[in-house]
PDB file of C-alpha atoms in Angstrom:
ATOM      1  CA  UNK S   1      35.352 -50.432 -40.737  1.00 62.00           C
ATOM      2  CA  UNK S   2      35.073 -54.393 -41.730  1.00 72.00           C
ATOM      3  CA  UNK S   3      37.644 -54.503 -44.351  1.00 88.00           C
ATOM      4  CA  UNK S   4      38.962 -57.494 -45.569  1.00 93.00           C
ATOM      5  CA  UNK S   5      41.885 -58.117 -47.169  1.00 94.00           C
ATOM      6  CA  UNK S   6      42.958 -60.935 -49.799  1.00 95.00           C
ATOM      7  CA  UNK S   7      46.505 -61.865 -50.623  1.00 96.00           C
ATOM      8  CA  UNK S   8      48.207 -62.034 -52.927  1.00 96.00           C
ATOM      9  CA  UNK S   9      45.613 -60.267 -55.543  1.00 94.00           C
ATOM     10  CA  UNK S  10      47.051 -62.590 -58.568  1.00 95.00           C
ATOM     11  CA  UNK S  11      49.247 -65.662 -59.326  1.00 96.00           C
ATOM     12  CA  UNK S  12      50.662 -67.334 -62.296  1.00 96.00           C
ATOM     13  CA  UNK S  13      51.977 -70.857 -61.672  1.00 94.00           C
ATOM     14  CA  UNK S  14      52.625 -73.982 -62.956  1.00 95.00           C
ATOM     15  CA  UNK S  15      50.513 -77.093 -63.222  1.00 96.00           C
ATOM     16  CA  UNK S  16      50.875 -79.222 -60.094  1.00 96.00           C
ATOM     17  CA  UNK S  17      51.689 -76.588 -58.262  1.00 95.00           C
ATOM     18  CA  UNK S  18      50.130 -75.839 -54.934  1.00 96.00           C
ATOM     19  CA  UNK S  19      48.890 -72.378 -53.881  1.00 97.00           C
ATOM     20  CA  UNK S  20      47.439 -70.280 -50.657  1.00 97.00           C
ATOM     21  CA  UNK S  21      45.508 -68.039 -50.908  1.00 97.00           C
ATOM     22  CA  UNK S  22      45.043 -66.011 -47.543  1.00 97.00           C
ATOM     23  CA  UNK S  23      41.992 -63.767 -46.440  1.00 96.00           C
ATOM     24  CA  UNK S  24      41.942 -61.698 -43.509  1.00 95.00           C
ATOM     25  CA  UNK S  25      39.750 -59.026 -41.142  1.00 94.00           C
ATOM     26  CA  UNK S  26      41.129 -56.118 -40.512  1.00 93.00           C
ATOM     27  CA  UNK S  27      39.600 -54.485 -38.356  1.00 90.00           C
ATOM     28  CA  UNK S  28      36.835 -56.895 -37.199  1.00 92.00           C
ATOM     29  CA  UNK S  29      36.968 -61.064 -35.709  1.00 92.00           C
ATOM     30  CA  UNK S  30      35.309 -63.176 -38.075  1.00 91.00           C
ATOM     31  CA  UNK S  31      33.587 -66.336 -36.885  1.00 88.00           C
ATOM     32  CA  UNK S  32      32.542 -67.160 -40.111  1.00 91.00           C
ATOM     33  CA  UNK S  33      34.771 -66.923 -43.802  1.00 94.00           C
ATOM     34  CA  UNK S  34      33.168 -67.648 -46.875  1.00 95.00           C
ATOM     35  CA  UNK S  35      34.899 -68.482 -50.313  1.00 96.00           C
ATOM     36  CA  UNK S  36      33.186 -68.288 -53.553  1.00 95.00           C
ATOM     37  CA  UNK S  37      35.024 -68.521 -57.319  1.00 95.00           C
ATOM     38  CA  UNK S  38      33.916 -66.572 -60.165  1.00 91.00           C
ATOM     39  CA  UNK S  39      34.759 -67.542 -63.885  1.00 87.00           C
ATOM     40  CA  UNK S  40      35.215 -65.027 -66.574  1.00 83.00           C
ATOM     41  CA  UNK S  41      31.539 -63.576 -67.080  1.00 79.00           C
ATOM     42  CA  UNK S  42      29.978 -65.439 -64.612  1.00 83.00           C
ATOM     43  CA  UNK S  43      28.662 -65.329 -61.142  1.00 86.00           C
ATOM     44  CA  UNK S  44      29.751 -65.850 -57.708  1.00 89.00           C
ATOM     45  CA  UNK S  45      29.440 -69.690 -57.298  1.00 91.00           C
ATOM     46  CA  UNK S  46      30.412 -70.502 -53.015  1.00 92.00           C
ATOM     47  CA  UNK S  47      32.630 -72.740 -52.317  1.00 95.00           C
ATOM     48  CA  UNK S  48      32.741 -73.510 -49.236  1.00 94.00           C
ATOM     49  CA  UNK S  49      32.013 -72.238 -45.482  1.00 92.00           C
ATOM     50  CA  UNK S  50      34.509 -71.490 -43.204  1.00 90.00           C
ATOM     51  CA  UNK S  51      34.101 -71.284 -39.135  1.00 87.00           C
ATOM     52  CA  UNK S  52      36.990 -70.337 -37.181  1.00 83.00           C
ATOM     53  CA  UNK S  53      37.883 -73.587 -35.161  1.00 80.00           C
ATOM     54  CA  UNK S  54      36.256 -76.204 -37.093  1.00 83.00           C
ATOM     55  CA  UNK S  55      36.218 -78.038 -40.201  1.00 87.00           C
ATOM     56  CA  UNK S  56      34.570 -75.996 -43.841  1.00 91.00           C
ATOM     57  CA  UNK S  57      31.544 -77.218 -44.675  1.00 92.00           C
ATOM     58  CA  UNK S  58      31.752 -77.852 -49.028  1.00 94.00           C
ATOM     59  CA  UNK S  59      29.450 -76.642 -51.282  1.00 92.00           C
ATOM     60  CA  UNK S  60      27.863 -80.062 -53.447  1.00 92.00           C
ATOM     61  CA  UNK S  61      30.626 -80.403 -56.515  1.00 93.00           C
ATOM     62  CA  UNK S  62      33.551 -79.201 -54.472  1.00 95.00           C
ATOM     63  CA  UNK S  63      36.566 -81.474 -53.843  1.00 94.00           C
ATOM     64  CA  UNK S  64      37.725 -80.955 -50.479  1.00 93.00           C
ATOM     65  CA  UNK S  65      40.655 -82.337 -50.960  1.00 95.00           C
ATOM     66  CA  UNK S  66      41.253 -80.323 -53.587  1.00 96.00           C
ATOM     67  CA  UNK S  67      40.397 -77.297 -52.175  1.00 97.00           C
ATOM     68  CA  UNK S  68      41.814 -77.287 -48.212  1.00 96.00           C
ATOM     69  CA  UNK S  69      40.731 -74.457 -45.978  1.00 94.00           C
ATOM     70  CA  UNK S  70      41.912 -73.343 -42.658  1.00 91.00           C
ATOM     71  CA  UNK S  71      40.579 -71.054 -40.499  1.00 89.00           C
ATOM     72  CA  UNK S  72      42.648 -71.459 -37.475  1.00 82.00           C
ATOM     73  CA  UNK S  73      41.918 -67.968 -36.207  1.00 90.00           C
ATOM     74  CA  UNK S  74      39.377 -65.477 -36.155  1.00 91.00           C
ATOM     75  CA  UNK S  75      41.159 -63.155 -38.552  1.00 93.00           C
ATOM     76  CA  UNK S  76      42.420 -65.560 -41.223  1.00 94.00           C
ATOM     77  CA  UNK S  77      41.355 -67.811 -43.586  1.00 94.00           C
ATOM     78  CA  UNK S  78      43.236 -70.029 -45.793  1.00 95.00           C
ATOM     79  CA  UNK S  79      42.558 -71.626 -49.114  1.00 97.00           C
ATOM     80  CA  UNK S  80      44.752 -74.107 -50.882  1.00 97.00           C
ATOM     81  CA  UNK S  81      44.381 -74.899 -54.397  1.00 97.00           C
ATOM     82  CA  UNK S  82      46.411 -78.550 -54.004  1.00 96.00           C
ATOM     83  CA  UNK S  83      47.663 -79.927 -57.455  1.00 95.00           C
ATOM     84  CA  UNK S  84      46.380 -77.307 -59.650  1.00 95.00           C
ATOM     85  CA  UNK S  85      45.584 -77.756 -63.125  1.00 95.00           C
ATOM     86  CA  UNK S  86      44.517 -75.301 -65.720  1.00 95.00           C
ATOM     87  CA  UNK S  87      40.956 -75.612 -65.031  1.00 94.00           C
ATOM     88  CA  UNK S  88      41.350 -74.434 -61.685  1.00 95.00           C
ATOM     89  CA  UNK S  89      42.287 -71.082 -63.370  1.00 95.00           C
ATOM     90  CA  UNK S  90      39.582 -68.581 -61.812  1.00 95.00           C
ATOM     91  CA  UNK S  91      38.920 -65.871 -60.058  1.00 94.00           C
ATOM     92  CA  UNK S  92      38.741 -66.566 -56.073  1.00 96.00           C
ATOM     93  CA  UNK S  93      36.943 -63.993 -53.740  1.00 94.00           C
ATOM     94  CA  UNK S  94      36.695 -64.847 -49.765  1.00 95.00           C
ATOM     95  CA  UNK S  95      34.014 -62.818 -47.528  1.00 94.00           C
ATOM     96  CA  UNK S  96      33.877 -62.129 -43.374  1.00 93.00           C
ATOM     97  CA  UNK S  97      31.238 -61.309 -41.279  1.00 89.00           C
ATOM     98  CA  UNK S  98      31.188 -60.864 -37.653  1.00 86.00           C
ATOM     99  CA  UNK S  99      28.645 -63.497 -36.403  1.00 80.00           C
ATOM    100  CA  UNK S 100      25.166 -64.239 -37.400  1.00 74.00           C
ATOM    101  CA  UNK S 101      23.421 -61.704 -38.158  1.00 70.00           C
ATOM    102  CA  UNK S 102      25.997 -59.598 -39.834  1.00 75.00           C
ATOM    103  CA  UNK S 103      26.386 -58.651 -43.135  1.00 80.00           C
ATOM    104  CA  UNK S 104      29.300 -60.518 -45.232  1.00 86.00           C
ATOM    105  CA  UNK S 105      32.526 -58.329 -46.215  1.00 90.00           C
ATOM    106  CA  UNK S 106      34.427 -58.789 -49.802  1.00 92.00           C
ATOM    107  CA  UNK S 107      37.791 -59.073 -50.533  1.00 93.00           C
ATOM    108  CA  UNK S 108      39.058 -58.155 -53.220  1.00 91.00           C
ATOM    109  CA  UNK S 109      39.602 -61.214 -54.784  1.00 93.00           C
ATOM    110  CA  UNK S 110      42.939 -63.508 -56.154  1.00 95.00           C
ATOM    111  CA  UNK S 111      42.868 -64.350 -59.795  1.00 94.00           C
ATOM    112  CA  UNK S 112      44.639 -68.011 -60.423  1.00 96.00           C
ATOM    113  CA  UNK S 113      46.170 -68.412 -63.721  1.00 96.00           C
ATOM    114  CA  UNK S 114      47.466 -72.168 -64.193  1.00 95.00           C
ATOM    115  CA  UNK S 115      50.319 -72.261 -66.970  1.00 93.00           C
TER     116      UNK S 115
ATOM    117  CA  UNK B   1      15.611 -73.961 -53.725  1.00 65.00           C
ATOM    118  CA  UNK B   2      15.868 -70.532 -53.539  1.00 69.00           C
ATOM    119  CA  UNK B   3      17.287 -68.927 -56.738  1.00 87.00           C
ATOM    120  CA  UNK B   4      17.787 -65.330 -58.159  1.00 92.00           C
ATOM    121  CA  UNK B   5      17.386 -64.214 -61.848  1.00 93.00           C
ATOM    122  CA  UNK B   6      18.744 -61.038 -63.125  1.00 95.00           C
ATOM    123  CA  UNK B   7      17.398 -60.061 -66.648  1.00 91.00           C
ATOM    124  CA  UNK B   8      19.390 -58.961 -69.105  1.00 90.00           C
ATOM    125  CA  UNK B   9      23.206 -60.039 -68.885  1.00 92.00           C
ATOM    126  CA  UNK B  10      24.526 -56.600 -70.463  1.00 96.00           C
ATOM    127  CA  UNK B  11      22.490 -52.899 -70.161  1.00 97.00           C
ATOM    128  CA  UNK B  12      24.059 -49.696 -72.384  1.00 97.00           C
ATOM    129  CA  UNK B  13      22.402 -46.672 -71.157  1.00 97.00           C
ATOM    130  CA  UNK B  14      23.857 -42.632 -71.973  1.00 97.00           C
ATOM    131  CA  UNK B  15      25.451 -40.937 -69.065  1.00 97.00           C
ATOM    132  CA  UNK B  16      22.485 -38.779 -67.443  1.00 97.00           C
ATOM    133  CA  UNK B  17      19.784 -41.431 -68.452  1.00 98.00           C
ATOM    134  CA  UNK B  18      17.658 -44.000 -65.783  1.00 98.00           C
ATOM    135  CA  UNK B  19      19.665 -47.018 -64.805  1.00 98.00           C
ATOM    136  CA  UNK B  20      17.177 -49.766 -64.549  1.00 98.00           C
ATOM    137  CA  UNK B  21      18.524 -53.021 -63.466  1.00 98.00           C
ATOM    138  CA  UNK B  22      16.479 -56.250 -62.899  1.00 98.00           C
ATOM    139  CA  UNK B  23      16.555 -58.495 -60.835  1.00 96.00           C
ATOM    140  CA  UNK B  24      13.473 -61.353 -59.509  1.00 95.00           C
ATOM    141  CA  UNK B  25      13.508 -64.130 -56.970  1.00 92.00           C
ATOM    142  CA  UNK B  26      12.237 -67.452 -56.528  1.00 88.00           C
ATOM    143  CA  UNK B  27      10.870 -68.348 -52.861  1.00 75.00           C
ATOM    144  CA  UNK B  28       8.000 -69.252 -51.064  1.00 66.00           C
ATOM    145  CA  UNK B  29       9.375 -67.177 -47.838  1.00 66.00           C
ATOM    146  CA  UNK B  30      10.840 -63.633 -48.800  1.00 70.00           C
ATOM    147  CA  UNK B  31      14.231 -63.635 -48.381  1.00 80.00           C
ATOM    148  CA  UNK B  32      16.581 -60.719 -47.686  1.00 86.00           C
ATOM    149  CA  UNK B  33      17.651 -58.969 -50.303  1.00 90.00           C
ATOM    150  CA  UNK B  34      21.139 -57.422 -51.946  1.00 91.00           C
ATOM    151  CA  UNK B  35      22.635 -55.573 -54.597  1.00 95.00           C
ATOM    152  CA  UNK B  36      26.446 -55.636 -55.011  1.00 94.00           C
ATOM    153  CA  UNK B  37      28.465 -54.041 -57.315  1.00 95.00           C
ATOM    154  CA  UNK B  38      31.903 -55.301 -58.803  1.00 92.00           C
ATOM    155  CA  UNK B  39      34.302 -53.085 -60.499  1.00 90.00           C
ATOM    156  CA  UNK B  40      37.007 -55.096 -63.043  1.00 85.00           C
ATOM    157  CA  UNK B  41      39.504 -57.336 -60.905  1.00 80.00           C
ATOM    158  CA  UNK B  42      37.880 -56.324 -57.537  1.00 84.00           C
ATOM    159  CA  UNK B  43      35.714 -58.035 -55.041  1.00 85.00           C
ATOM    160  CA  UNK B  44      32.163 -57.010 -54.244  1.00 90.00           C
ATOM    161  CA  UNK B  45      31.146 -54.304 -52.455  1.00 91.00           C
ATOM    162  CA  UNK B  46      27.294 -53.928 -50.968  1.00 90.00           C
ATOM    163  CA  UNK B  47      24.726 -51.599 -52.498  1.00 94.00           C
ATOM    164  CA  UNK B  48      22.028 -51.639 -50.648  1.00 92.00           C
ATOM    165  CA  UNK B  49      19.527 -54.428 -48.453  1.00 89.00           C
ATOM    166  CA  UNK B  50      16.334 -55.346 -48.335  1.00 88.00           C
ATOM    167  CA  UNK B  51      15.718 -56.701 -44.737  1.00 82.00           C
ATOM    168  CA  UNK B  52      11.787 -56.138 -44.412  1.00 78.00           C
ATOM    169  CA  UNK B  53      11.653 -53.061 -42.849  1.00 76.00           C
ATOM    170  CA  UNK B  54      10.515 -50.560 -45.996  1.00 84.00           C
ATOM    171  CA  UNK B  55       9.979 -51.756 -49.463  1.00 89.00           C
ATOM    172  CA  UNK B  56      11.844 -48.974 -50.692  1.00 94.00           C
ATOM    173  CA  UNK B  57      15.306 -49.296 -49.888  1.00 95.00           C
ATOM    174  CA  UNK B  58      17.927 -46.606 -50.783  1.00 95.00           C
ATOM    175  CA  UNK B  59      21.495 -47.667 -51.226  1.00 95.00           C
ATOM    176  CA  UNK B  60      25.288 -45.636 -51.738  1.00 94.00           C
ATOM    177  CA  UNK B  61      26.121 -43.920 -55.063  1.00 93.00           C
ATOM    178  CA  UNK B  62      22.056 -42.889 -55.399  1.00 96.00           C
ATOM    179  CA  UNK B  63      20.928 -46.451 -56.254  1.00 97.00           C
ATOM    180  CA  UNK B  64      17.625 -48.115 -54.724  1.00 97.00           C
ATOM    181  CA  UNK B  65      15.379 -50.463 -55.119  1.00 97.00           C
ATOM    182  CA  UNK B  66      12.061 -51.657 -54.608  1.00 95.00           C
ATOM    183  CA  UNK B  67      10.914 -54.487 -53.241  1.00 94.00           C
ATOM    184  CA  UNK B  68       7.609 -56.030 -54.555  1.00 93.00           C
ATOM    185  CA  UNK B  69       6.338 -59.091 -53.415  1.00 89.00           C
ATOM    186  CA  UNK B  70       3.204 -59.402 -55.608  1.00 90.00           C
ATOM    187  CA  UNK B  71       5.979 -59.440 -58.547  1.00 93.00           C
ATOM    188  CA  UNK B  72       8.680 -60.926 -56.942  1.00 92.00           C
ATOM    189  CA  UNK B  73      11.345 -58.515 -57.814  1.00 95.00           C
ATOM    190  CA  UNK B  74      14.245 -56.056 -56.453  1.00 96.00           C
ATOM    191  CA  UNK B  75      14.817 -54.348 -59.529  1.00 98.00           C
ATOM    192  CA  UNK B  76      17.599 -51.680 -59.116  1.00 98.00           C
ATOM    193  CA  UNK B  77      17.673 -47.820 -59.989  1.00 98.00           C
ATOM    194  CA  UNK B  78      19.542 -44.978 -60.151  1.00 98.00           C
ATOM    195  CA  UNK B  79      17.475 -41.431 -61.927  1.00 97.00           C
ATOM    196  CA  UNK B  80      21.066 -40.590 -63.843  1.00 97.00           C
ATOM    197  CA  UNK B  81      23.692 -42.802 -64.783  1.00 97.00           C
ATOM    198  CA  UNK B  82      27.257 -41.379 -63.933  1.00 97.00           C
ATOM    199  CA  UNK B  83      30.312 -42.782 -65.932  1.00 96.00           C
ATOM    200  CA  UNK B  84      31.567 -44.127 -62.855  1.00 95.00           C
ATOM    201  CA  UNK B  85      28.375 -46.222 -62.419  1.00 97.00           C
ATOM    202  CA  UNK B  86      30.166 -49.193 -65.257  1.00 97.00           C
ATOM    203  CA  UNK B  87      30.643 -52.024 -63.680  1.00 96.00           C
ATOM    204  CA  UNK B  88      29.264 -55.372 -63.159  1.00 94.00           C
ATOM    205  CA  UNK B  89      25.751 -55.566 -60.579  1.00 96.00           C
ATOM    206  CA  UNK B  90      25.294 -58.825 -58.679  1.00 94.00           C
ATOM    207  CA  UNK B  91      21.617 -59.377 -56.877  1.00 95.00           C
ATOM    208  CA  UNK B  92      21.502 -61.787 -54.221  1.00 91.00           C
ATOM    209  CA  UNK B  93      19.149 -63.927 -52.159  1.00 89.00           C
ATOM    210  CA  UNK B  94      19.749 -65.195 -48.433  1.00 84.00           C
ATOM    211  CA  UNK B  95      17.003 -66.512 -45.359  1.00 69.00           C
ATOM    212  CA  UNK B  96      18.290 -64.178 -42.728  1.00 55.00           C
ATOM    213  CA  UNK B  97      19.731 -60.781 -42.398  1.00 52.00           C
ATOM    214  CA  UNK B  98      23.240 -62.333 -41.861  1.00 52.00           C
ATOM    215  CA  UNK B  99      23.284 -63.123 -45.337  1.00 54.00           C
ATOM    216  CA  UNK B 100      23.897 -66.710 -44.264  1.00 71.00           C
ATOM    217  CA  UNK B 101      24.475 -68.030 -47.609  1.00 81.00           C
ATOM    218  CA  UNK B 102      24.083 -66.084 -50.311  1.00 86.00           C
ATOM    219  CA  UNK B 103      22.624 -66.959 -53.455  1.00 88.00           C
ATOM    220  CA  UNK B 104      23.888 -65.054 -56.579  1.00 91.00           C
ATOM    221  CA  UNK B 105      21.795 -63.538 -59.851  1.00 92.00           C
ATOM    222  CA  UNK B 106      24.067 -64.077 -62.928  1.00 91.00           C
ATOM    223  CA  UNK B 107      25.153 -60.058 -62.867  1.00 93.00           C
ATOM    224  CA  UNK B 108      24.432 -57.378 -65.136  1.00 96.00           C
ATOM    225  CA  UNK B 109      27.458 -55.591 -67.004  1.00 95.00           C
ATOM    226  CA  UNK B 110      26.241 -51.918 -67.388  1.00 97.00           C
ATOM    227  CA  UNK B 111      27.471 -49.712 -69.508  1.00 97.00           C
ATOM    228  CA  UNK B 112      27.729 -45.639 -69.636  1.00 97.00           C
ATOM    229  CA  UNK B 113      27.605 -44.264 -73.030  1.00 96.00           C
ATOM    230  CA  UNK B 114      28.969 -40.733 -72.593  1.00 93.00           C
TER     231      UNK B 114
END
Protein backbone atom coordinates (compact mmCIF):
# COMPACT_ATOMS: atom_id res chain seq x y z
CA UNK A 1 0.00 0.00 0.00
CA UNK A 2 0.64 4.04 0.08
CA UNK A 3 1.64 4.53 -3.42
CA UNK A 4 1.78 7.68 -4.91
CA UNK A 5 1.68 8.56 -8.19
CA UNK A 6 3.18 11.70 -10.17
CA UNK A 7 2.08 12.81 -13.58
CA UNK A 8 3.23 13.29 -16.17
CA UNK A 9 6.93 11.78 -15.31
CA UNK A 10 8.64 14.48 -17.84
CA UNK A 11 7.94 17.68 -19.87
CA UNK A 12 9.67 19.73 -22.41
CA UNK A 13 8.16 23.19 -22.97
CA UNK A 14 8.68 26.46 -23.90
CA UNK A 15 9.66 29.52 -21.94
CA UNK A 16 6.57 31.27 -20.57
CA UNK A 17 4.83 28.46 -20.61
CA UNK A 18 2.77 27.28 -17.70
CA UNK A 19 2.78 23.69 -16.39
CA UNK A 20 0.88 21.19 -13.74
CA UNK A 21 2.25 18.94 -12.35
CA UNK A 22 -0.26 16.52 -10.49
CA UNK A 23 0.48 14.08 -7.47
CA UNK A 24 -1.85 11.68 -6.18
CA UNK A 25 -2.58 8.69 -3.34
CA UNK A 26 -3.54 5.77 -4.47
CA UNK A 27 -4.51 3.85 -2.23
CA UNK A 28 -4.38 6.03 0.94
CA UNK A 29 -6.12 10.00 1.88
CA UNK A 30 -3.45 12.33 2.35
CA UNK A 31 -3.92 15.28 4.68
CA UNK A 32 -0.69 16.46 4.10
CA UNK A 33 1.44 16.72 0.35
CA UNK A 34 4.83 17.76 0.32
CA UNK A 35 6.88 19.04 -2.78
CA UNK A 36 10.55 19.19 -2.87
CA UNK A 37 12.90 19.91 -6.27
CA UNK A 38 16.08 18.29 -6.84
CA UNK A 39 18.81 19.72 -9.30
CA UNK A 40 21.15 17.55 -11.19
CA UNK A 41 23.52 16.08 -8.35
CA UNK A 42 21.97 17.59 -5.65
CA UNK A 43 19.62 17.04 -2.83
CA UNK A 44 16.06 17.17 -2.08
CA UNK A 45 15.50 20.93 -1.30
CA UNK A 46 11.24 21.25 -0.01
CA UNK A 47 9.34 23.45 -1.43
CA UNK A 48 6.55 23.85 0.02
CA UNK A 49 3.76 22.12 2.37
CA UNK A 50 0.64 21.17 1.24
CA UNK A 51 -2.68 20.47 3.54
CA UNK A 52 -5.70 19.38 1.89
CA UNK A 53 -8.18 22.39 2.35
CA UNK A 54 -5.95 25.17 3.04
CA UNK A 55 -3.40 27.36 1.72
CA UNK A 56 0.75 25.72 1.24
CA UNK A 57 2.84 26.96 3.57
CA UNK A 58 6.46 28.11 1.33
CA UNK A 59 9.65 27.12 2.16
CA UNK A 60 11.99 30.73 2.77
CA UNK A 61 13.27 31.50 -1.10
CA UNK A 62 10.18 30.14 -2.76
CA UNK A 63 7.95 32.40 -4.90
CA UNK A 64 4.51 31.51 -4.32
CA UNK A 65 3.37 33.02 -7.00
CA UNK A 66 5.54 31.35 -8.95
CA UNK A 67 5.01 28.15 -7.77
CA UNK A 68 0.88 27.71 -7.09
CA UNK A 69 -0.27 24.61 -5.29
CA UNK A 70 -3.63 23.14 -4.81
CA UNK A 71 -4.64 20.58 -2.78
CA UNK A 72 -8.31 20.67 -3.09
CA UNK A 73 -8.74 17.04 -2.13
CA UNK A 74 -7.31 14.49 -0.08
CA UNK A 75 -5.89 12.52 -2.98
CA UNK A 76 -4.41 15.25 -5.18
CA UNK A 77 -2.05 17.74 -5.21
CA UNK A 78 -1.26 20.25 -7.74
CA UNK A 79 1.81 22.22 -8.63
CA UNK A 80 2.04 24.95 -11.20
CA UNK A 81 5.20 26.14 -12.51
CA UNK A 82 3.54 29.77 -13.79
CA UNK A 83 5.79 31.58 -16.44
CA UNK A 84 8.56 29.20 -16.59
CA UNK A 85 11.92 30.04 -17.54
CA UNK A 86 14.92 27.89 -18.07
CA UNK A 87 16.04 28.02 -14.60
CA UNK A 88 13.05 26.47 -13.42
CA UNK A 89 14.36 23.36 -15.32
CA UNK A 90 14.56 20.63 -12.41
CA UNK A 91 13.61 17.71 -11.21
CA UNK A 92 10.18 17.92 -9.07
CA UNK A 93 9.27 15.04 -6.58
CA UNK A 94 5.86 15.41 -4.38
CA UNK A 95 5.42 13.07 -1.12
CA UNK A 96 1.94 11.89 0.95
CA UNK A 97 1.49 10.76 4.20
CA UNK A 98 -1.59 9.88 5.96
CA UNK A 99 -1.67 12.28 8.99
CA UNK A 100 0.83 13.05 11.60
CA UNK A 101 2.58 10.58 12.55
CA UNK A 102 2.96 8.75 9.33
CA UNK A 103 5.72 8.21 7.32
CA UNK A 104 5.94 10.39 3.91
CA UNK A 105 5.42 8.42 0.45
CA UNK A 106 7.56 9.35 -2.90
CA UNK A 107 6.52 9.80 -6.17
CA UNK A 108 8.31 9.24 -8.64
CA UNK A 109 9.12 12.48 -9.63
CA UNK A 110 8.47 15.00 -13.01
CA UNK A 111 11.59 16.27 -14.64
CA UNK A 112 10.93 20.02 -16.20
CA UNK A 113 13.01 20.85 -19.09
CA UNK A 114 12.44 24.67 -20.15
CA UNK A 115 13.44 25.17 -23.97
CA UNK B 1 18.78 24.39 12.82
CA UNK B 2 18.81 20.97 12.41
CA UNK B 3 21.03 19.79 9.50
CA UNK B 4 22.35 16.40 8.09
CA UNK B 5 25.85 15.72 6.57
CA UNK B 6 26.58 12.76 4.51
CA UNK B 7 30.38 12.17 3.90
CA UNK B 8 31.64 11.42 0.89
CA UNK B 9 29.48 12.56 -2.24
CA UNK B 10 30.52 9.37 -4.43
CA UNK B 11 31.59 5.61 -2.81
CA UNK B 12 33.04 2.74 -5.51
CA UNK B 13 33.06 -0.45 -3.72
CA UNK B 14 33.43 -4.33 -5.70
CA UNK B 15 30.28 -6.32 -5.82
CA UNK B 16 30.52 -8.73 -2.63
CA UNK B 17 32.48 -6.04 -0.55
CA UNK B 18 30.97 -3.87 2.80
CA UNK B 19 28.86 -0.94 1.77
CA UNK B 20 29.61 1.70 4.28
CA UNK B 21 27.71 4.84 3.89
CA UNK B 22 27.93 7.92 6.21
CA UNK B 23 25.90 9.91 7.32
CA UNK B 24 25.99 12.51 10.88
CA UNK B 25 23.52 14.96 12.30
CA UNK B 26 23.46 18.17 13.89
CA UNK B 27 20.86 18.59 16.92
CA UNK B 28 20.63 19.20 20.37
CA UNK B 29 17.35 16.80 20.56
CA UNK B 30 17.79 13.43 18.53
CA UNK B 31 15.76 13.47 15.78
CA UNK B 32 14.28 10.55 13.83
CA UNK B 33 16.18 9.15 11.49
CA UNK B 34 16.04 7.90 7.53
CA UNK B 35 17.78 6.42 4.80
CA UNK B 36 16.26 6.63 1.28
CA UNK B 37 17.42 5.37 -1.72
CA UNK B 38 16.91 6.89 -5.33
CA UNK B 39 17.41 4.95 -8.42
CA UNK B 40 18.11 7.32 -11.85
CA UNK B 41 14.83 9.35 -12.81
CA UNK B 42 12.80 7.91 -9.85
CA UNK B 43 11.54 9.25 -6.62
CA UNK B 44 12.68 8.05 -3.22
CA UNK B 45 11.87 5.13 -1.69
CA UNK B 46 12.50 4.48 2.36
CA UNK B 47 15.29 2.28 3.67
CA UNK B 48 15.01 2.03 6.92
CA UNK B 49 14.07 4.48 10.39
CA UNK B 50 15.45 5.29 13.30
CA UNK B 51 12.51 6.19 15.69
CA UNK B 52 14.20 5.49 19.23
CA UNK B 53 13.19 2.25 19.85
CA UNK B 54 16.70 0.11 19.12
CA UNK B 55 19.86 1.70 18.01
CA UNK B 56 20.27 -0.87 15.57
CA UNK B 57 17.85 -0.56 12.96
CA UNK B 58 17.59 -3.05 10.03
CA UNK B 59 16.13 -1.86 6.79
CA UNK B 60 14.90 -3.71 3.07
CA UNK B 61 17.54 -5.00 0.60
CA UNK B 62 19.91 -6.09 3.90
CA UNK B 63 20.88 -2.48 4.76
CA UNK B 64 21.02 -1.10 8.51
CA UNK B 65 22.24 1.22 10.46
CA UNK B 66 23.32 2.26 13.70
CA UNK B 67 22.43 4.88 15.59
CA UNK B 68 25.05 6.48 17.96
CA UNK B 69 24.40 9.35 19.86
CA UNK B 70 27.81 9.84 21.56
CA UNK B 71 29.00 10.30 17.72
CA UNK B 72 26.15 11.65 16.26
CA UNK B 73 25.82 9.43 13.32
CA UNK B 74 23.45 6.90 11.26
CA UNK B 75 25.99 5.59 9.13
CA UNK B 76 24.51 2.96 6.69
CA UNK B 77 25.59 -0.76 5.90
CA UNK B 78 25.07 -3.52 3.96
CA UNK B 79 27.95 -6.88 4.62
CA UNK B 80 27.93 -7.39 0.50
CA UNK B 81 27.26 -5.02 -2.07
CA UNK B 82 24.90 -6.44 -4.88
CA UNK B 83 25.02 -4.73 -8.40
CA UNK B 84 21.61 -3.73 -7.90
CA UNK B 85 22.60 -1.78 -4.74
CA UNK B 86 23.92 1.55 -7.43
CA UNK B 87 22.06 4.18 -6.86
CA UNK B 88 21.98 7.41 -5.13
CA UNK B 89 21.44 7.20 -0.81
CA UNK B 90 19.72 10.20 0.77
CA UNK B 91 19.91 10.44 4.89
CA UNK B 92 17.44 12.52 6.47
CA UNK B 93 16.61 14.33 9.69
CA UNK B 94 12.97 15.17 11.07
CA UNK B 95 11.52 16.04 15.05
CA UNK B 96 8.82 13.44 15.02
CA UNK B 97 8.14 10.07 13.65
CA UNK B 98 5.82 11.63 10.97
CA UNK B 99 8.74 12.83 9.32
CA UNK B 100 7.18 16.28 9.59
CA UNK B 101 9.68 18.00 7.58
CA UNK B 102 12.39 16.38 6.45
CA UNK B 103 15.75 17.59 6.28
CA UNK B 104 18.02 16.10 3.51
CA UNK B 105 22.02 14.93 3.63
CA UNK B 106 23.53 15.89 0.21
CA UNK B 107 23.31 11.92 -1.03
CA UNK B 108 25.87 9.51 -1.71
CA UNK B 109 26.18 8.04 -5.40
CA UNK B 110 27.44 4.40 -4.82
CA UNK B 111 28.88 2.50 -7.09
CA UNK B 112 29.23 -1.52 -7.71
CA UNK B 113 32.36 -2.49 -9.35
CA UNK B 114 31.64 -6.01 -10.61
Amino acid sequence: GAVVSQHPSRVICKSGTSVKIECRSLDFQATTMFWYRQFPKQSLMLMATSNEGSKATYEQGVEKDKFLINHASLTLSTLTVTSAHPEDSSFYICSARRGSNQPQHFGDGTRLSIL
Amino acid sequence: AQSVTQLGSHVSVSEGALVLLRCNYSSSVPPYLFWYVQYPNQGLQLLLKYTSAATLVKGINGFEAEFKKSETSFHLTKPSAHMSDAAEYFCAAAKGQGAQKLVFGQGTRLTINP
